[in-house]
Short mmCIF file of C-alpha atoms and ligand atoms in Angstrom, two decimals:
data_model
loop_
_atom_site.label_atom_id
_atom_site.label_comp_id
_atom_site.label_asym_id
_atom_site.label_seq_id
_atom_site.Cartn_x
_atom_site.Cartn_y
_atom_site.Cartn_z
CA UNK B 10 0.00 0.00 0.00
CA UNK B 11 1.62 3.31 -1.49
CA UNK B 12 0.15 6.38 -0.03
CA UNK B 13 0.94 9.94 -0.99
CA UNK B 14 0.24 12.67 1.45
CA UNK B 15 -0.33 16.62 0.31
CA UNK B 16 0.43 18.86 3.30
CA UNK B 17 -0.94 22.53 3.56
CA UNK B 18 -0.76 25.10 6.14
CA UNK B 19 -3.89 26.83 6.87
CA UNK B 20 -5.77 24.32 7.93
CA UNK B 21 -3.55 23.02 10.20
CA UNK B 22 -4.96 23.10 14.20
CA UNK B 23 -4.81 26.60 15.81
CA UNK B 24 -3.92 28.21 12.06
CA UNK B 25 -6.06 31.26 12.03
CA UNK B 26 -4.12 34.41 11.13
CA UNK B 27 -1.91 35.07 7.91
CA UNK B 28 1.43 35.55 10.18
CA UNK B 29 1.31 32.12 11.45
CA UNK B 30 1.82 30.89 8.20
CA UNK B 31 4.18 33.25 6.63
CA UNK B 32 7.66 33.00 6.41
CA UNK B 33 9.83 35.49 8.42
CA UNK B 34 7.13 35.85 10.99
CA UNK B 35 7.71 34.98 14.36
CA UNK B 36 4.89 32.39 14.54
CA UNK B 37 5.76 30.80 11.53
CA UNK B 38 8.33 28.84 13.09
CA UNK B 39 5.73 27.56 15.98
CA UNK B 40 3.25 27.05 13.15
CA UNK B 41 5.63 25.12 10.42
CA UNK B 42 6.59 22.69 13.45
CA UNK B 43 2.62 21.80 14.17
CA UNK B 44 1.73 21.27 10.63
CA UNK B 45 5.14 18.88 10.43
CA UNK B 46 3.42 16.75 13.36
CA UNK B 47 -0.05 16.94 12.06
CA UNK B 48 1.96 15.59 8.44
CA UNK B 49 3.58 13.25 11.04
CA UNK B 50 -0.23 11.94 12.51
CA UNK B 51 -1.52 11.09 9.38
CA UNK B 52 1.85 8.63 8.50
CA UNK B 53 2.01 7.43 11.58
CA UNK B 54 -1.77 6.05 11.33
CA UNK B 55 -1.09 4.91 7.65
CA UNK B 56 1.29 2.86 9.14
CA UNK B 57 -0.50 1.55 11.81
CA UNK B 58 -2.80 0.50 8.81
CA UNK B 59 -0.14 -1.43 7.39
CA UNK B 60 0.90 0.69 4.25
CA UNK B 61 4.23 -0.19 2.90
CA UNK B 62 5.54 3.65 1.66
CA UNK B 63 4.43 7.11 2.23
CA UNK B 64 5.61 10.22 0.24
CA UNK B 65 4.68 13.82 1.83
CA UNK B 66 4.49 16.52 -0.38
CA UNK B 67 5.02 19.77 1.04
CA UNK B 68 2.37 22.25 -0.68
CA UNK B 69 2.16 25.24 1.04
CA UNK B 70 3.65 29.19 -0.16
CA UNK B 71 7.48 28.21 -1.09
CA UNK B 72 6.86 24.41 -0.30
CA UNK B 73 9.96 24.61 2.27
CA UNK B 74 7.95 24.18 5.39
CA UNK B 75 7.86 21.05 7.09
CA UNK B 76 10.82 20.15 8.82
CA UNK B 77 12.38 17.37 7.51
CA UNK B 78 14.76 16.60 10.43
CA UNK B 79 11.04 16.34 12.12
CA UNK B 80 9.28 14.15 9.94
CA UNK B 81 8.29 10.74 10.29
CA UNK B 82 11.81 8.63 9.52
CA UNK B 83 9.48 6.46 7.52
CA UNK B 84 8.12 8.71 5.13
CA UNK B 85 9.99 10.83 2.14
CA UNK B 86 9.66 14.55 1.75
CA UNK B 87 9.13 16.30 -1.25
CA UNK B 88 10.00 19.51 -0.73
CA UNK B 89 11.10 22.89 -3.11
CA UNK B 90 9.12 25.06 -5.01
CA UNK B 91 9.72 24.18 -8.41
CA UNK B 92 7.01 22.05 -10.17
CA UNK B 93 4.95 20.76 -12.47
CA UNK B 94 1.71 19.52 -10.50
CA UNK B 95 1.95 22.48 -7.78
CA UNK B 96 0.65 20.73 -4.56
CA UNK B 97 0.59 16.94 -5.74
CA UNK B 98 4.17 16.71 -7.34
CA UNK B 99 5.05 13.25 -7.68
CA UNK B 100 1.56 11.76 -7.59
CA UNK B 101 2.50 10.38 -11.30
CA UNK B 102 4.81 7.97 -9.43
CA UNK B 103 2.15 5.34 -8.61
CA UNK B 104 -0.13 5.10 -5.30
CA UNK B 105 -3.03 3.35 -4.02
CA UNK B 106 -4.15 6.54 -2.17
CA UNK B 107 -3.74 10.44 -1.48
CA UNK B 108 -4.06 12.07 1.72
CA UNK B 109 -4.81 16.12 2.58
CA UNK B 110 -3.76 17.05 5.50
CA UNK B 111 -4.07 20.84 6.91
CA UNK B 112 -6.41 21.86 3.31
CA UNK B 113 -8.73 24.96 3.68
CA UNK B 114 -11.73 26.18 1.96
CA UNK B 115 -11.63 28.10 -1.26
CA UNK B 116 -11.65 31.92 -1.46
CA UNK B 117 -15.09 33.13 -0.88
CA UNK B 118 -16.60 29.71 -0.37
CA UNK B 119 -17.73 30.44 3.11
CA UNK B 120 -15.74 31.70 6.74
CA UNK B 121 -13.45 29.44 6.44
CA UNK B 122 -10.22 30.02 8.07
CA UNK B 123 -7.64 32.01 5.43
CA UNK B 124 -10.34 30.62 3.07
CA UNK B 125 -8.42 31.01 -0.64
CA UNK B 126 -7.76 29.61 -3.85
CA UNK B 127 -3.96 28.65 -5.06
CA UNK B 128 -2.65 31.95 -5.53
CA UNK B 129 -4.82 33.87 -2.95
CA UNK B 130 -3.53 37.30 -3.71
CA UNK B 131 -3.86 37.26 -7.39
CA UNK B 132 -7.26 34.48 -7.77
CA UNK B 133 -10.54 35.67 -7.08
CA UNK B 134 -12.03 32.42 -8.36
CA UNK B 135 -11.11 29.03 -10.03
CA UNK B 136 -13.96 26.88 -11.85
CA UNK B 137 -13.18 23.64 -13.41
CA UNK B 138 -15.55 22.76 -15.52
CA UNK B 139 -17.97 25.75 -14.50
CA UNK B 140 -18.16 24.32 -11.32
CA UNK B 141 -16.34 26.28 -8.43
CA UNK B 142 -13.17 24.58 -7.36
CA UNK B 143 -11.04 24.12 -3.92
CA UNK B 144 -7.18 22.67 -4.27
CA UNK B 145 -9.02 19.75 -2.74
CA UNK B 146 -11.19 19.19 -5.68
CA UNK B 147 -8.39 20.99 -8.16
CA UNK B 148 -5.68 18.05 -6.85
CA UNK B 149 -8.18 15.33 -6.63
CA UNK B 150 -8.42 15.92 -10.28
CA UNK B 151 -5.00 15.85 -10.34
CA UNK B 152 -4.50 12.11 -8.44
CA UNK B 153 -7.92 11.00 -10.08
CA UNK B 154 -5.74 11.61 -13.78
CA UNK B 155 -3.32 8.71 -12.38
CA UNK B 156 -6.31 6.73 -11.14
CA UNK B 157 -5.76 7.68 -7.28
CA UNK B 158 -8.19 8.03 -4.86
CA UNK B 159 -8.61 10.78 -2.04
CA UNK B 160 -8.55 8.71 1.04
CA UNK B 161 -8.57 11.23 3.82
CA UNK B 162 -9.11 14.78 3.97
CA UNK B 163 -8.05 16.93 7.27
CA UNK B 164 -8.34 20.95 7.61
CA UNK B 165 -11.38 23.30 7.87
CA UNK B 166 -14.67 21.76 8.45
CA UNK B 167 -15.69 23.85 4.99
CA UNK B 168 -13.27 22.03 3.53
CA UNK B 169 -13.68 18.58 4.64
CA UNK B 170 -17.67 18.90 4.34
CA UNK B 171 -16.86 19.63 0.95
CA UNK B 172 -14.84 17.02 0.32
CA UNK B 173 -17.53 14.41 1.51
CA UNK B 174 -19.83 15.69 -1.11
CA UNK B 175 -17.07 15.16 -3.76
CA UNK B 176 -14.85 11.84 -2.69
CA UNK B 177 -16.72 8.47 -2.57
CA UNK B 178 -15.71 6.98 0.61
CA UNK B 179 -13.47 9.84 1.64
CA UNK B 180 -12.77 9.93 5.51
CA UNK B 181 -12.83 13.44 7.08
CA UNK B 182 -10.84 14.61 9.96
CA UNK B 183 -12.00 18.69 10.64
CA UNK B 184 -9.66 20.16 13.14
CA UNK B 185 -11.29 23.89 13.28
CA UNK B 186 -14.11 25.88 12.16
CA UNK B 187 -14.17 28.60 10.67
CA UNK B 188 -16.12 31.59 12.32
CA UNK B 189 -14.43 34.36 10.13
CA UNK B 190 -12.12 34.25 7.26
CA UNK B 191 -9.77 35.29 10.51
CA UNK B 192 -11.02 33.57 13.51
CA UNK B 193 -11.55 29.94 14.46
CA UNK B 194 -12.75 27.69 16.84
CA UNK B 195 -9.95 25.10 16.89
CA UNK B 196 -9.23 21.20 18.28
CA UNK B 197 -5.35 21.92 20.19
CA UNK B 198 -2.89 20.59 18.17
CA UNK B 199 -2.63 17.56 20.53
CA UNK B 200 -6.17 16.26 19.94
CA UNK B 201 -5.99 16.95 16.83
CA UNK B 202 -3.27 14.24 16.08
CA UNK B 203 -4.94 12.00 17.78
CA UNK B 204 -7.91 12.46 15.09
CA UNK B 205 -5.84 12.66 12.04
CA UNK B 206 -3.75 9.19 12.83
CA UNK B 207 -7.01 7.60 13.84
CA UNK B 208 -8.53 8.78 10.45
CA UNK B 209 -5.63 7.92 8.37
CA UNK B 210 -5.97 4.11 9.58
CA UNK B 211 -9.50 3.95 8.89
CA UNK B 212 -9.10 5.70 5.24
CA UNK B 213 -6.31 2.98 4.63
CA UNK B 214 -8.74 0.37 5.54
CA UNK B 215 -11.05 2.04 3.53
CA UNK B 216 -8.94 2.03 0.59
CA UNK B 217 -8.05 -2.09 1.37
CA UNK B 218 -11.63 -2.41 1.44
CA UNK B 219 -12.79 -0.95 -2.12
CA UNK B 220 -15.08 1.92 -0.70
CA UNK B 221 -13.00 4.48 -2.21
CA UNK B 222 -12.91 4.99 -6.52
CA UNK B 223 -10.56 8.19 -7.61
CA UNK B 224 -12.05 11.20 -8.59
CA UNK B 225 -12.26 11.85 -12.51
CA UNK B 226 -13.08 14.75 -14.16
CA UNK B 227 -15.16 14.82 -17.05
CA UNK B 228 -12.96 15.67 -20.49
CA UNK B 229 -12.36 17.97 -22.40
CA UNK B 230 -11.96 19.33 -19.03
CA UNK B 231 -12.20 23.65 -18.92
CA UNK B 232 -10.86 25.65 -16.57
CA UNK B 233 -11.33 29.41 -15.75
CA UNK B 234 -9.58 31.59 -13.69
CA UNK B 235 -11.05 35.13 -12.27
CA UNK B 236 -7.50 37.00 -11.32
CA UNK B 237 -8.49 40.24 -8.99
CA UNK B 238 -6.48 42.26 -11.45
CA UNK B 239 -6.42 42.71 -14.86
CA UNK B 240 -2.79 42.07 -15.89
CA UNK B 241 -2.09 38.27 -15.01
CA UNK B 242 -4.65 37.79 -17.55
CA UNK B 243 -3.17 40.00 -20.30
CA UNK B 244 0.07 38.54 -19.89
CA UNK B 245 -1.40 34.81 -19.59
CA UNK B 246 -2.34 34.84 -23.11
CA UNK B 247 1.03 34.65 -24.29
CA UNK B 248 0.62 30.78 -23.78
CA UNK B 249 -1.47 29.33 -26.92
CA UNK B 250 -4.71 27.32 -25.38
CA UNK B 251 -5.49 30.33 -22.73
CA UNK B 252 -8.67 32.70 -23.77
CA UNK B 253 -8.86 36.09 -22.41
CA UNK B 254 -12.90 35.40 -21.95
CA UNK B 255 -12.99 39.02 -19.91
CA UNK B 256 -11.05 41.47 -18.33
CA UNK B 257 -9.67 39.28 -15.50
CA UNK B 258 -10.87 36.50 -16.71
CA UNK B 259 -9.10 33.21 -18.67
CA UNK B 260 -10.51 30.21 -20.19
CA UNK B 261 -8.31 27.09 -20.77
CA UNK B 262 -10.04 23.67 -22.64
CA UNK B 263 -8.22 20.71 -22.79
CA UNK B 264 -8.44 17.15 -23.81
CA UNK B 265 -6.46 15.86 -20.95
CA UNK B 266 -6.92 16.83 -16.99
CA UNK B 267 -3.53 16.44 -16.60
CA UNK B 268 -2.32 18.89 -19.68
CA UNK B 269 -5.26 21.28 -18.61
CA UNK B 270 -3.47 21.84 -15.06
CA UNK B 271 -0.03 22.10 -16.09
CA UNK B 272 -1.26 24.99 -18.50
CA UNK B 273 -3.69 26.97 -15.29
CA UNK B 274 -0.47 26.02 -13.35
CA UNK B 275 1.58 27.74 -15.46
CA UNK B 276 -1.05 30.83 -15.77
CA UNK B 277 -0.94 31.44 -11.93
CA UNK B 278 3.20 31.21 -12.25
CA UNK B 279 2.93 34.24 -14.70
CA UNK B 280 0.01 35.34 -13.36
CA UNK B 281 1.67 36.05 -9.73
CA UNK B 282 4.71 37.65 -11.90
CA UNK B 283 2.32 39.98 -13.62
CA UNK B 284 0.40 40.88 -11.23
CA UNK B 285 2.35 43.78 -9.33
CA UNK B 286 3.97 44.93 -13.16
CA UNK B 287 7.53 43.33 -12.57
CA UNK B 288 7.85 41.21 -15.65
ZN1 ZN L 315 -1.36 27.10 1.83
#
């Protein structure tokens, strides 16, 4: 059993103000610690469940966060900010089942805590396939593409409620709740491991058991992107494939999920280059 594990930060336990999760700030380094033991509770129960190898893949800001001399000795990091599939680099390598651990609603979908899309200072809105997407459903895609399943989702209750509604058989560990995009009412980080291990064996048996099926997206898959300014999409449509469908608005269609991504994956990249005029 092969299980791949895509780490955030602002859903992690006790996660409710931007500082805590930026680098540089004096929290961060209190903050980047929990979410490497909340990575740490979810391996440790996928163990307990038997699985054989477990990749984490750091996904939050620069992807340099969890600390690797702190991480599970039984697990691989990958870590660094260059990629092709953002948040679920790797997940073309072959595995039975994905994890998210510490994922957070999308930007405006309700008071979720830090609630935000990607990119949040440059994406108003992402909709795959005119439906309104969260990383959760943007990287299921993703792990769906290579015929993985989401086995366990952990974070915001927005986020993990959505999830349900999304991933057959998905298990759900919410740590917090969101009151405002900026306050929370949150499990301590302690209890909160002891949820996310105890989830993480009973998605693994879930996965053993066939109650899970991965998450496909319907092709030609489309994806649109509302930016909050009008630049990143004026300079996105130097890539062939990406419409300028308004303003601050893109369209991408491809035949392939996977080819779809890379190209709104590469629109954010220039996107968040654009957006403050420093090309
Ligand atoms: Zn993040």
């Amino acid at each position: 059993m092969r299980v791949y594990i895509s780490v955030d930060m602002e859903g992690i336990s006790g996660v409710v103000a931007g500082k805590q999760v930026q680098s540089g700030e004096k929290d961060y380094e209190r903050f980047r610690r929990l979410m490497t033991l909340e990575a740490n509770a979810a391996v440790e129960g996928a163990l307990d469940a038997g699985a054989s190898e477990v990749v984490v893949s750091d996904g939050h800001g620069p992807m340099t966060n969890l600390l690797v001399e702190e991480l599970d000795p039984a697990a691989r990091l990958i870590s660094g900010s260059n990629r092709l599939l953002g948040q679920m680099e790797g997940i073309d390598r072959g595995f039975d089942v994905a994890f998210f651990v510490g994922y957070h609603q999308r930007e405006g979908g309700n008071d979720g805590v830090l609630n935000h899309t990607l990119l949040g200072k440059i994406v108003y809105e992402v909709r795959v396939n005119g439906e309104p997407a969260d990383e959760a459903m943007i990287n299921a895609g993703l792990a769906g593409a290579f015929g993985v399943p989401i086995g366990l989702v952990t974070g915001d209750r927005g986020v993990c409620e959505e999830a349900q509604k999304r991933f057959r058989g998905v298990v759900i560990a919410p740590v917090k709740e969101g009151l405002d995009r900026f306050t929370g009412i949150t499990l301590t980080p302690e209890k909160a491991r002891v949820l996310i291990r105890e989830k993480a064996v009973q998605a693994i048996h879930a996965t053993r058991a066939g109650l899970l099926s991965p998450y496909r997206v319907e092709e030609p898959v489309t994806f649109e992107v509302d930016f909050k300014r009008t630049s990143p999409a004026h300079m996105c449509t130097l890539f062939p494939g990406v419409e300028r469908v308004s303003p601050r608005t893109i369209r991408i269609i491809e035949h392939d999920y996977v080819r779809g991504f890379k190209l709104f994956w590469g629109c954010l990249i220039v996107g968040a280059a654009s957006f403050e005029g420093i090309l």
